[in-house]
Amino acid sequence: MTFAQGSTTGPTAAMADAAVAVLDAAGAVTGWTGHAQRLLGYPAGEVAGTPGALLLDASEDGKAVAADVAERTRTGGDWSGRLKFRHREGRTLSLEVRVSPLTGHGEDGPSGWLVVAANARTSAQAAWNAAVSAAVVTYSPVATVIWDTGLRYLWVNEALESESGIPQDRWVGRTIEEVLGDALDVASFEAVMKEVLRTGSPALGYEYTRRIPSDLDRSHTYSISLYRLERGDGTPLGICGLRSDVTGARRNREHLDTLSEAGKKIGTTLDVMRTSQELADYAVSRLADYVTVDLVDTVPLGGEPLERIGMDNGRIPVFRRAGVSSIHQGTPESLFERAKPVFVPPSSPFTKALGTGRPVMECVLDTTPGNWLDQDPQRAKVIHETGMHSLIIVPMEARGAVLGVVVFVRNDTPTPFDADDLWLATELVARASLSLDNARRYAREADAALALQRHLLPQRLVGSRTVEVDARYLPADMASKVGGDWFDVIHLSGARTALVIGDVVGHGINAAATMGRLRTAVQTLAEMDLPPNELLARLDRTVVRLNQEGAEGLGPAAIGATCLYAVHDPISGRLDIASAGHPPPVIIHPTAGAAIPDIPSGTPLGLGVNSFESAEIELPEGSTIALYTDGLVETRDDDIEAGIDRLADALTPPQAALRELCDAALGSADTSTLTDDATFLVARCHDVSADRVVSYDIPPDPSAVPRARSTVAAQLRNWGLDDLVAKTGLIVDELLANALTHGAPPVRLRLVFHDVLLCEVFDAGAGSPRPRQSGPPDDNGLGLVIVAHSADSWGFRRTTDGKVVWAALRTRRGTRHDAS
């Protein structure tokens, strides 16, 4: 017997790794897998028709065990244990074996057996293989079944018996129609099986639906993989099927599709009432039979929503119906028309949901006397007349504020709501809530734009041992002229820090939104560890693409921006910097004072030049970098160069605290007459001391790896990092092994101890290291999986002469300093 090959995992893969044979009633071999041939050396054609007992060890002990197997299985029972076999080359193999009957037994015993064997060279491996054998044949939680070529059941495992409630003797010898004819589409199912028998190609992941006795209210979806079983000469012997219940997964996919489509159907305009109606219309028939959307009275007017029901002396606020929809014409379930006030009983589940901020679900609606419906007889009457029987109530919230409540009801649909329905309802409401809140905030665009910009800017600047940071942002007009200034501090690998400042042309919510998109783009590109000039080139292409798409609905050339990107390396003491039309930085030397470096200015973003130059500046220990936007240095009376000189003169003394330099920078401009936003970012740089950096050249010899590990261990103990010796040693092993195997010389190892312990391996290879996601154990990338699990973070970056793969570990001594 052989198994058709396919890409499988789980139980199917486990079966493929075991040696499988089929014996007829007389004990002769009728089926023989390729793995059996590899294990014992006999090809299928050589053992076909041979008594299986001849393959066993011929010693007296072997004969005794074989007799015990025959006696135990003669009556149709399973047998498992260890047997000794003769290899074709004459040696003896000890294998873990499980023998199971393929059909029911009568007076003459079973008509055949399925034999599964696996190598038992060590006790641990034997236990594993025995478990695999048992799982595949009988005890697997995945339902397993074998049919003959006539598509009659030969054998089913315990999982299928348990799930179906049908004992094995009611399966064996019967057709699918006889066992499950009323529960699934037999014709379609058998058509797939016949194709597998005809071609030998497996059917992987075939899905079908059927009802089961334990859940008659709904159909279950199953995924089954079917494989043809063959004799040694390739003649079909039957079909093996491995089946799992994927009802939940399929339903999750449907829910995700529903949510994806909802994004296109709900919130198409900045109109509160229309968005509410879109939500109600979309949810009806997809989730519920009747849906209402009731909003706090102030929301349609653009006012402030509620903090929480009950905050105002327990008084229930006024709600208005903003959306209503039903599967029935005329919405007979609704007591209130759109835009009309809605009565909310104080002790109702509506109030509970609004007060707690958590959804409420009544799978079976409680209509017994004495509950909250006694306070609302009209609603109780409608519930009775329309047959409402299941209820979900979800509060609408956005940014921590209550906008209203959405009610989902089932009356015609007999199935009550369940936990999956509650999740879908909550997600739909969450997405609609954002659209509603955007619409409400549209009436107050200036405040909304300012809040958006402040949200998009860093909420808390975080420095490190190698860079102290502080910043100031001053809008030109708090009422309406919100602009697109942004700044960022991004910590990179190799103890480096990126400093970013930019300015989007224009004011208002469009400029603020564009600023957020560009800041996100810079953060994403920074994760790729690109040189400053290449990062700006890619950012320029992003802006060009947004312009071509008619970004923000303003047509081509809608976005223009400047940006300056600088990377400080505290190990080399250098600053790599590139500018896209942005004013140059001010460098404050620790003793010589402020100076303006001569760097290529570049063109603004969005022109499609895609070519920027980087400059390299040597920074003495303790130097300070000041970045700013033109709003701080440009006035109507003076040119920008005069403003830059004025700013440089104000940044004294060189060793002043960063907050003092920020105050001095803002004081150098007349903030009462600002025509543009003014942004200032200052960073004081510190080098990593030489005793915290060590490098080792690694010869192209695998034996160098253990020596490097030993050297690293000694260095860590010297730094007082004894607790990291084991993890770091494992990481060094894997990174160096990868570099020596897949990279190119020269290979170099560097350890850096600053905020974290950094382990870097340099090589001249051009490949991109990727961890192995799946596949055979000998696939490349397993070492990186080990690194990923051992390190707190890891990655790689390109260099001018190759690449660096790095891993970082947190240390007890390493802390990161906040902005001053």
Coordinates of N, CA, C and O in Angstrom, one line a residue, residues 143 160 163-164 183-184 189 205-214 219-225 242-247 250:
A143 N -10.9 13.1 13.3 CA -11.6 12.0 12.8 C -10.9 11.3 11.6 O -10.6 12.0 10.7
L160 N -14.3 9.8 15.5 CA -15.5 9.9 14.6 C -16.6 9.2 15.3 O -17.8 9.7 15.2
E163 N -17.9 11.7 18.0 CA -18.5 12.9 17.5 C -19.9 12.6 16.9 O -20.9 13.3 17.1
S164 N -20.0 11.5 16.2 CA -21.2 11.1 15.5 C -22.2 10.4 16.4 O -23.5 10.4 16.1
A183 N -28.0 13.4 6.2 CA -27.2 14.5 6.8 C -26.3 15.3 5.9 O -25.9 16.3 6.3
L184 N -26.1 14.8 4.7 CA -25.2 15.5 3.8 C -25.5 15.2 2.3 O -26.2 14.2 2.0
F189 N -20.2 14.3 -2.4 CA -19.1 13.8 -1.6 C -18.4 12.6 -2.3 O -17.2 12.4 -2.4
G205 N -8.4 19.3 1.9 CA -9.2 20.4 2.4 C -10.6 20.5 1.7 O -11.1 21.6 1.6
Y206 N -11.1 19.4 1.3 CA -12.5 19.5 0.7 C -13.5 19.8 1.8 O -13.5 19.1 2.8
E207 N -14.3 20.8 1.6 CA -15.3 21.2 2.6 C -16.7 20.8 2.2 O -17.1 20.8 1.1
Y208 N -17.4 20.3 3.2 CA -18.8 20.0 3.1 C -19.6 20.3 4.4 O -19.0 20.5 5.4
T209 N -20.9 20.3 4.3 CA -21.7 20.6 5.5 C -22.6 19.5 5.8 O -23.1 18.8 4.8
R210 N -22.9 19.3 7.0 CA -23.9 18.3 7.5 C -24.4 18.6 8.9 O -23.7 19.4 9.6
R211 N -25.5 18.1 9.3 CA -26.0 18.2 10.6 C -25.6 17.1 11.5 O -25.4 15.9 11.0
I212 N -25.4 17.3 12.8 CA -25.0 16.3 13.7 C -26.0 16.2 14.8 O -26.7 17.2 15.1
P213 N -26.2 15.0 15.4 CA -27.2 14.8 16.4 C -27.1 15.8 17.6 O -28.1 16.2 18.2
S214 N -25.9 16.2 18.0 CA -25.7 17.0 19.1 C -26.0 18.5 18.9 O -26.0 19.3 19.8
S219 N -26.1 23.7 10.6 CA -25.2 22.8 9.9 C -23.7 23.0 10.4 O -23.4 24.1 10.7
H220 N -22.9 22.0 10.4 CA -21.5 22.1 10.7 C -20.7 21.9 9.4 O -21.1 21.2 8.5
T221 N -19.6 22.7 9.3 CA -18.8 22.6 8.1 C -17.5 21.8 8.5 O -16.9 22.0 9.5
Y222 N -17.2 20.8 7.6 CA -16.1 20.0 7.8 C -15.1 20.1 6.7 O -15.5 20.4 5.5
S223 N -13.8 19.9 7.0 CA -12.8 19.9 6.0 C -12.1 18.5 6.1 O -11.7 18.1 7.1
I224 N -12.1 17.8 4.9 CA -11.5 16.5 4.9 C -10.5 16.4 3.8 O -10.6 17.0 2.7
S225 N -9.4 15.7 4.1 CA -8.4 15.4 3.1 C -8.4 13.9 2.8 O -8.4 13.1 3.7
L242 N -9.0 12.1 6.5 CA -8.7 12.8 7.8 C -9.6 14.0 7.8 O -9.5 14.9 6.9
R243 N -10.5 14.1 8.8 CA -11.5 15.2 8.8 C -11.5 16.0 10.1 O -11.3 15.4 11.1
S244 N -11.7 17.3 9.9 CA -11.8 18.1 11.1 C -13.0 19.1 11.0 O -13.4 19.5 9.8
D245 N -13.6 19.5 12.1 CA -14.7 20.4 12.1 C -14.2 21.9 12.0 O -13.4 22.3 12.9
V246 N -14.5 22.6 10.9 CA -14.0 23.9 10.7 C -15.2 24.9 10.7 O -15.1 26.0 10.1
T247 N -16.3 24.5 11.4 CA -17.4 25.4 11.4 C -17.0 26.8 12.0 O -17.4 27.8 11.4
R250 N -14.8 28.8 9.5 CA -15.6 29.3 8.3 C -16.5 30.4 8.7 O -16.6 31.4 8.0

